[in-house]
Amino acid sequence: MAKISPTTSPSALRARGVTMNDVANYAGVSRTTVSFVLNNRVTANISEETRGRIIEAVQALGYRPNAGARALASQRSDWYGLVTEIVTAPFAVNIIKGAQDQAWLDRRFLLIAPSDQADAVGPNQGLEDAATEKLLEQRVEGLLYAATYHRAVHVPESAHEVPTVLINCFDADGKLPSIVPDERAGGRIAVERLLQAGHSRIGVINLDPHIPAAVGRLAGAREALAGAGLELDPELVVSGHATADGGYEAACEILDHYPKDQRPTALFCLNDRMAMGAYDAIKERGLTIPGDIAVIGFDNQELIAAYLRPKLTTVALPFEKMGALGVQTLAALTAGQPITADQQLVDCPLLERSSV
């Protein structure tokens, strides 16, 4: 086997950066032959013995291909970029897990650019633009843009240079495909479960009323009641503003507004934090869950839902599934395949615990 100069040790080569020429010299072959082997050129007539020498040289020298040069040559990098504030607000972290797992199955990798706020339009807008630009500089094949909660976002203009898919949010300009939870169906399945348990007078602790989650979940609750020939009493809908304190205050207002024989026997809380506050209001009044009042939440924040007593029945946001579907959609777009819809809805499953 032809070797490189004995005065140049593999460790010295690694210190300065091993090149394809070094591998060729070590293996006693041409640089072109090394390139054919490392790029799996099946049409090249290269013996197994030569391939073995080249692989041995790669391992001995610690050679790593130049990903940037390969991306420039092939116009493919095997990388997707992910712009998200989720890394600093981990409630929706399973979006990243679902995306990573699906990307790995597709032999792709994620480059993640964290941001403070995925729909920033003020001082943080520069951060969003810079994060997107840095990912594009790495020759990513496409972009994912993920948010911690379902809302409209303004995507940097440069994101339109490559296929881009939004996860748990949607494009305010209506130009990019998105993956979002089916909030309406989630609200419907929650109230249907309460109706199934025999409850007909149901209070709703709402989110801030104009966000997509509040609109969809409340619409689903009304649909479920209408299907049972019932209407939602407007006085039984009180906003808890997405917080535990707000849920407590809203539950107090609902429970104290009616005589004991007229108050609701169930509460649908549009997130788990408000349900946690509602638990305190219920227990302060000497009432039991679910004996006197059943409670259903939404989101499946496990540190809340699984550790309340009784454990909280809730509707789960499908973060992991949305992340995986985002990568699948991006893979279709980068391959030039059509996608079925501009916005894909993902089911929100009901998780039964002990509060109904």
Short mmCIF file of C-alpha atoms in Angstrom, two decimals:
data_model
loop_
_atom_site.label_atom_id
_atom_site.label_comp_id
_atom_site.label_asym_id
_atom_site.label_seq_id
_atom_site.Cartn_x
_atom_site.Cartn_y
_atom_site.Cartn_z
CA MET A 1 0.00 0.00 0.00
CA ALA A 2 1.39 3.41 -0.96
CA LYS A 3 1.53 5.63 2.07
CA ILE A 4 1.75 9.36 2.61
CA SER A 5 5.09 10.73 3.73
CA PRO A 6 6.25 8.98 6.92
CA THR A 7 7.07 12.37 8.39
CA THR A 8 3.39 13.34 8.20
CA SER A 9 1.53 11.44 10.91
CA PRO A 10 -2.26 10.90 10.84
CA SER A 11 -2.54 13.05 13.97
CA ALA A 12 -0.69 15.89 12.25
CA LEU A 13 -2.97 15.55 9.25
CA ARG A 14 -6.05 15.67 11.46
CA ALA A 15 -4.72 18.81 13.10
CA ARG A 16 -4.55 20.64 9.78
CA GLY A 17 -7.58 18.90 8.25
CA VAL A 18 -7.48 15.67 6.25
CA THR A 19 -8.21 16.11 2.54
CA MET A 20 -9.35 13.70 -0.14
CA ASN A 21 -5.84 13.94 -1.61
CA ASP A 22 -4.41 12.65 1.69
CA VAL A 23 -6.76 9.67 1.55
CA ALA A 24 -5.73 9.01 -2.07
CA ASN A 25 -2.02 9.14 -1.19
CA TYR A 26 -2.51 6.88 1.84
CA ALA A 27 -4.42 4.29 -0.19
CA GLY A 28 -2.18 4.56 -3.26
CA VAL A 29 -4.99 5.49 -5.63
CA SER A 30 -6.15 8.56 -7.51
CA ARG A 31 -8.29 11.26 -5.97
CA THR A 32 -11.00 10.45 -8.52
CA THR A 33 -11.11 6.84 -7.33
CA VAL A 34 -11.53 8.00 -3.74
CA SER A 35 -14.36 10.31 -4.83
CA PHE A 36 -16.12 7.46 -6.67
CA VAL A 37 -15.94 5.19 -3.62
CA LEU A 38 -17.04 7.81 -1.08
CA ASN A 39 -19.95 8.87 -3.28
CA ASN A 40 -21.03 5.25 -3.97
CA ARG A 41 -20.62 5.63 -7.75
CA VAL A 42 -21.93 2.18 -8.69
CA THR A 43 -21.00 2.55 -12.36
CA ALA A 44 -17.29 2.93 -11.54
CA ASN A 45 -15.28 -0.27 -12.12
CA ILE A 46 -13.42 -0.39 -8.79
CA SER A 47 -12.35 -3.65 -7.19
CA GLU A 48 -13.40 -4.64 -3.69
CA GLU A 49 -9.74 -4.74 -2.67
CA THR A 50 -9.30 -1.10 -3.72
CA ARG A 51 -12.52 -0.08 -1.99
CA GLY A 52 -11.27 -1.75 1.17
CA ARG A 53 -7.97 0.17 1.06
CA ILE A 54 -9.81 3.45 0.65
CA ILE A 55 -12.17 2.75 3.56
CA GLU A 56 -9.16 1.75 5.69
CA ALA A 57 -7.44 5.03 4.77
CA VAL A 58 -10.54 7.03 5.67
CA GLN A 59 -10.72 5.38 9.07
CA ALA A 60 -6.99 5.62 9.77
CA LEU A 61 -6.81 9.31 8.90
CA GLY A 62 -10.17 10.32 10.34
CA TYR A 63 -11.30 11.88 7.05
CA ARG A 64 -14.68 13.61 6.95
CA PRO A 65 -16.21 14.80 3.67
CA ASN A 66 -16.68 18.54 3.29
CA ALA A 67 -20.44 18.86 3.64
CA GLY A 68 -20.46 22.40 2.29
CA ALA A 69 -18.56 21.46 -0.87
CA ARG A 70 -20.76 18.40 -1.36
CA ALA A 71 -23.89 20.53 -1.01
CA LEU A 72 -22.60 23.03 -3.57
CA ALA A 73 -21.75 20.27 -6.03
CA SER A 74 -24.96 18.28 -5.66
CA GLN A 75 -27.38 21.08 -4.71
CA ARG A 76 -28.45 18.78 -1.85
CA SER A 77 -27.34 19.06 1.76
CA ASP A 78 -29.49 16.46 3.54
CA TRP A 79 -30.32 19.24 6.02
CA TYR A 80 -33.61 20.86 6.92
CA GLY A 81 -33.68 24.07 8.93
CA LEU A 82 -36.04 24.63 11.88
CA VAL A 83 -36.78 28.15 13.13
CA THR A 84 -38.59 28.10 16.48
CA GLU A 85 -38.93 29.68 19.91
CA ILE A 86 -39.78 26.24 21.36
CA VAL A 87 -36.26 25.73 22.72
CA THR A 88 -36.86 28.64 25.12
CA ALA A 89 -40.51 27.69 25.82
CA PRO A 90 -40.44 23.90 26.11
CA PHE A 91 -44.19 23.21 26.41
CA ALA A 92 -44.26 22.20 22.73
CA VAL A 93 -40.84 20.54 22.66
CA ASN A 94 -42.29 17.33 21.20
CA ILE A 95 -42.65 19.15 17.89
CA ILE A 96 -38.85 19.04 17.71
CA LYS A 97 -38.79 15.36 18.70
CA GLY A 98 -41.35 14.41 16.06
CA ALA A 99 -39.50 16.38 13.41
CA GLN A 100 -36.11 14.95 14.37
CA ASP A 101 -37.36 11.36 14.41
CA GLN A 102 -39.05 11.69 11.03
CA ALA A 103 -36.05 13.46 9.51
CA TRP A 104 -33.80 10.63 10.70
CA LEU A 105 -36.08 8.06 9.09
CA ASP A 106 -35.72 10.02 5.86
CA ARG A 107 -31.92 10.23 6.30
CA ARG A 108 -32.17 13.96 6.84
CA PHE A 109 -30.94 16.09 9.72
CA LEU A 110 -32.27 19.22 11.42
CA LEU A 111 -30.38 22.44 11.97
CA ILE A 112 -32.27 24.34 14.69
CA ALA A 113 -32.14 28.12 14.94
CA PRO A 114 -33.75 29.26 18.23
CA SER A 115 -35.72 32.47 18.38
CA ASP A 116 -37.45 34.42 21.14
CA GLN A 117 -40.75 34.80 19.34
CA ALA A 118 -41.65 33.12 16.06
CA ASP A 119 -44.00 35.88 14.93
CA ALA A 120 -41.90 38.82 16.06
CA VAL A 121 -42.62 42.06 14.25
CA GLY A 122 -40.82 44.53 16.54
CA PRO A 123 -37.30 44.41 18.00
CA ASN A 124 -37.11 40.62 17.56
CA GLN A 125 -37.86 40.67 13.84
CA GLY A 126 -34.14 41.07 13.11
CA LEU A 127 -33.44 37.87 15.06
CA GLU A 128 -36.00 35.97 13.00
CA ASP A 129 -34.50 37.24 9.76
CA ALA A 130 -30.96 36.43 10.91
CA ALA A 131 -31.90 32.89 12.01
CA THR A 132 -33.53 32.18 8.65
CA GLU A 133 -30.59 33.69 6.75
CA LYS A 134 -28.05 31.60 8.68
CA LEU A 135 -29.95 28.41 7.89
CA LEU A 136 -30.11 29.32 4.21
CA GLU A 137 -26.35 29.95 4.23
CA GLN A 138 -25.94 26.30 5.28
CA ARG A 139 -27.69 25.25 2.05
CA VAL A 140 -30.66 23.68 3.84
CA GLU A 141 -33.03 22.00 1.42
CA GLY A 142 -36.10 23.39 3.14
CA LEU A 143 -37.35 25.17 6.25
CA LEU A 144 -39.72 24.31 9.08
CA TYR A 145 -41.19 27.16 11.11
CA ALA A 146 -42.70 26.09 14.44
CA ALA A 147 -44.57 27.96 17.18
CA THR A 148 -45.39 27.09 20.79
CA TYR A 149 -49.06 27.90 20.33
CA HIS A 150 -51.47 27.97 17.38
CA ARG A 151 -51.51 31.39 15.76
CA ALA A 152 -50.89 33.39 12.59
CA VAL A 153 -47.23 34.28 11.97
CA HIS A 154 -45.31 36.55 9.63
CA VAL A 155 -42.50 34.58 8.06
CA PRO A 156 -39.28 36.33 6.91
CA GLU A 157 -39.32 36.97 3.18
CA SER A 158 -36.15 34.94 2.66
CA ALA A 159 -37.99 31.79 3.81
CA HIS A 160 -39.75 31.79 0.44
CA GLU A 161 -36.45 30.98 -1.30
CA VAL A 162 -36.78 27.27 -0.38
CA PRO A 163 -39.75 25.00 0.38
CA THR A 164 -41.12 26.03 3.79
CA VAL A 165 -43.73 24.41 6.04
CA LEU A 166 -45.30 25.95 9.17
CA ILE A 167 -46.02 23.81 12.25
CA ASN A 168 -48.56 24.74 14.95
CA CYS A 169 -49.03 28.09 13.21
CA PHE A 170 -50.14 29.41 9.85
CA ASP A 171 -48.97 32.05 7.41
CA ALA A 172 -50.72 35.38 7.95
CA ASP A 173 -50.26 36.03 4.23
CA GLY A 174 -51.75 32.67 3.23
CA LYS A 175 -48.83 31.65 1.01
CA LEU A 176 -47.19 28.76 2.86
CA PRO A 177 -48.53 25.31 3.82
CA SER A 178 -49.13 24.61 7.49
CA ILE A 179 -49.74 21.78 9.97
CA VAL A 180 -52.09 22.74 12.82
CA PRO A 181 -54.15 20.97 15.50
CA ASP A 182 -57.83 20.35 14.83
CA GLU A 183 -59.01 22.58 17.67
CA ARG A 184 -62.68 22.29 16.71
CA ALA A 185 -62.71 18.50 16.77
CA GLY A 186 -60.82 18.59 20.08
CA GLY A 187 -63.46 20.79 21.69
CA ARG A 188 -66.19 18.58 20.32
CA ILE A 189 -64.69 15.34 21.66
CA ALA A 190 -64.24 16.88 25.13
CA VAL A 191 -67.87 17.94 25.48
CA GLU A 192 -69.14 14.72 23.92
CA ARG A 193 -67.30 12.87 26.69
CA LEU A 194 -69.05 14.99 29.33
CA LEU A 195 -72.43 14.41 27.69
CA GLN A 196 -71.70 10.69 27.60
CA ALA A 197 -71.07 10.82 31.36
CA GLY A 198 -74.57 12.28 31.87
CA HIS A 199 -73.78 16.00 32.13
CA SER A 200 -76.05 18.45 30.36
CA ARG A 201 -75.22 21.68 32.20
CA ILE A 202 -71.61 22.38 31.30
CA GLY A 203 -69.54 25.47 32.09
CA VAL A 204 -66.69 26.56 29.84
CA ILE A 205 -63.56 28.33 31.06
CA ASN A 206 -62.36 29.99 27.87
CA LEU A 207 -59.02 31.26 26.64
CA ASP A 208 -58.68 34.80 25.34
CA PRO A 209 -61.63 34.66 22.96
CA HIS A 210 -60.06 35.67 19.64
CA ILE A 211 -57.09 33.28 19.37
CA PRO A 212 -57.52 30.26 17.05
CA ALA A 213 -57.52 27.75 19.92
CA ALA A 214 -60.35 29.54 21.72
CA VAL A 215 -62.42 29.98 18.56
CA GLY A 216 -62.02 26.37 17.45
CA ARG A 217 -62.43 24.68 20.84
CA LEU A 218 -65.51 26.72 21.74
CA ALA A 219 -67.06 26.02 18.33
CA GLY A 220 -66.50 22.31 18.86
CA ALA A 221 -68.14 22.48 22.29
CA ARG A 222 -71.20 24.18 20.81
CA GLU A 223 -71.39 21.53 18.07
CA ALA A 224 -71.34 18.72 20.62
CA LEU A 225 -74.12 20.34 22.64
CA ALA A 226 -76.18 21.03 19.52
CA GLY A 227 -75.85 17.38 18.57
CA ALA A 228 -77.51 16.55 21.89
CA GLY A 229 -80.26 19.14 21.39
CA LEU A 230 -78.69 21.58 23.89
CA GLU A 231 -77.37 25.13 23.78
CA LEU A 232 -74.43 26.64 25.61
CA ASP A 233 -75.61 29.15 28.21
CA PRO A 234 -73.59 32.36 27.56
CA GLU A 235 -73.38 32.98 31.31
CA LEU A 236 -71.55 29.68 31.67
CA VAL A 237 -68.68 30.87 29.45
CA VAL A 238 -66.02 32.86 31.33
CA SER A 239 -62.46 33.64 30.21
CA GLY A 240 -59.62 32.41 32.41
CA HIS A 241 -56.94 34.06 30.22
CA ALA A 242 -54.92 30.83 29.97
CA THR A 243 -53.55 30.99 33.55
CA ALA A 244 -54.14 28.97 36.71
CA ASP A 245 -55.18 32.11 38.60
CA GLY A 246 -57.56 33.02 35.79
CA GLY A 247 -59.03 29.51 35.83
CA TYR A 248 -59.57 29.74 39.57
CA GLU A 249 -61.35 33.10 39.28
CA ALA A 250 -63.47 31.94 36.33
CA ALA A 251 -64.51 28.77 38.17
CA CYS A 252 -65.44 30.83 41.24
CA GLU A 253 -67.58 33.10 39.09
CA ILE A 254 -69.37 30.19 37.43
CA LEU A 255 -69.94 28.20 40.61
CA ASP A 256 -71.12 31.17 42.68
CA HIS A 257 -73.45 32.59 40.05
CA TYR A 258 -76.16 29.95 40.50
CA PRO A 259 -77.97 28.26 43.38
CA LYS A 260 -76.61 24.81 44.19
CA ASP A 261 -79.36 23.03 42.30
CA GLN A 262 -78.70 25.05 39.11
CA ARG A 263 -74.94 25.29 38.91
CA PRO A 264 -73.11 23.24 36.25
CA THR A 265 -72.11 19.69 36.98
CA ALA A 266 -69.11 19.79 34.63
CA LEU A 267 -66.44 22.25 33.53
CA PHE A 268 -64.63 22.21 30.20
CA CYS A 269 -61.39 24.16 30.69
CA LEU A 270 -59.74 25.15 27.44
CA ASN A 271 -56.28 24.51 28.82
CA ASP A 272 -54.83 22.47 31.67
CA ARG A 273 -53.48 25.44 33.63
CA MET A 274 -56.98 26.86 33.96
CA ALA A 275 -58.21 23.40 34.97
CA MET A 276 -55.63 23.39 37.76
CA GLY A 277 -57.04 26.67 39.05
CA ALA A 278 -60.59 25.35 38.72
CA TYR A 279 -59.66 22.35 40.90
CA ASP A 280 -58.84 24.74 43.76
CA ALA A 281 -62.11 26.66 43.37
CA ILE A 282 -64.11 23.43 43.38
CA LYS A 283 -62.37 21.99 46.44
CA GLU A 284 -62.65 25.25 48.41
CA ARG A 285 -66.42 24.90 48.14
CA GLY A 286 -66.37 21.43 49.62
CA LEU A 287 -67.16 19.82 46.28
CA THR A 288 -65.55 16.69 44.89
CA ILE A 289 -64.14 15.84 41.47
CA PRO A 290 -65.72 14.07 39.68
CA GLY A 291 -68.46 13.26 42.20
CA ASP A 292 -69.98 16.74 42.25
CA ILE A 293 -68.30 18.36 39.26
CA ALA A 294 -66.45 16.69 36.38
CA VAL A 295 -63.52 18.53 34.78
CA ILE A 296 -61.87 18.17 31.38
CA GLY A 297 -58.82 20.13 30.29
CA PHE A 298 -57.01 20.67 27.01
CA ASP A 299 -53.33 20.49 25.97
CA ASN A 300 -52.14 17.53 28.08
CA GLN A 301 -49.43 19.42 29.91
CA GLU A 302 -48.21 16.31 31.68
CA LEU A 303 -46.67 18.08 34.67
CA ILE A 304 -50.19 19.32 35.38
CA ALA A 305 -52.61 16.74 34.03
CA ALA A 306 -50.91 13.61 35.35
CA TYR A 307 -50.16 15.05 38.81
CA LEU A 308 -53.42 16.71 39.78
CA ARG A 309 -55.58 14.71 42.17
CA PRO A 310 -57.68 13.29 40.73
CA LYS A 311 -55.65 13.05 37.53
CA LEU A 312 -57.05 15.27 34.81
CA THR A 313 -58.88 13.93 31.78
CA THR A 314 -57.72 16.16 28.94
CA VAL A 315 -57.46 16.55 25.19
CA ALA A 316 -53.88 16.29 23.96
CA LEU A 317 -52.26 18.61 21.48
CA PRO A 318 -50.51 16.34 18.92
CA PHE A 319 -47.11 18.06 18.98
CA GLU A 320 -45.01 15.04 18.03
CA LYS A 321 -47.33 14.07 15.20
CA MET A 322 -47.37 17.64 13.87
CA GLY A 323 -43.56 17.72 13.85
CA ALA A 324 -43.38 14.44 11.93
CA LEU A 325 -46.05 15.51 9.46
CA GLY A 326 -44.22 18.80 8.92
CA VAL A 327 -41.10 16.91 7.85
CA GLN A 328 -43.13 14.56 5.63
CA THR A 329 -44.74 17.54 3.94
CA LEU A 330 -41.40 19.28 3.51
CA ALA A 331 -39.90 16.11 2.02
CA ALA A 332 -42.71 16.00 -0.54
CA LEU A 333 -42.18 19.65 -1.45
CA THR A 334 -38.41 19.31 -1.83
CA ALA A 335 -38.97 16.28 -4.05
CA GLY A 336 -41.30 18.32 -6.27
CA GLN A 337 -44.39 16.35 -5.27
CA PRO A 338 -47.82 17.98 -4.83
CA ILE A 339 -49.30 18.21 -1.34
CA THR A 340 -52.93 17.49 -0.59
CA ALA A 341 -53.89 20.73 1.18
CA ASP A 342 -52.51 24.15 2.09
CA GLN A 343 -53.48 23.48 5.72
CA GLN A 344 -53.48 20.02 7.29
CA LEU A 345 -55.46 19.41 10.48
CA VAL A 346 -54.15 16.90 13.02
CA ASP A 347 -56.50 15.11 15.43
CA CYS A 348 -56.35 15.96 19.14
CA PRO A 349 -56.98 12.72 21.11
CA LEU A 350 -58.85 12.53 24.40
CA LEU A 351 -56.76 11.11 27.25
CA GLU A 352 -58.94 9.51 29.93
CA ARG A 353 -57.80 9.87 33.51
CA SER A 354 -59.93 10.31 36.63
CA SER A 355 -61.68 13.68 36.57
CA VAL A 356 -64.82 12.61 34.66
#
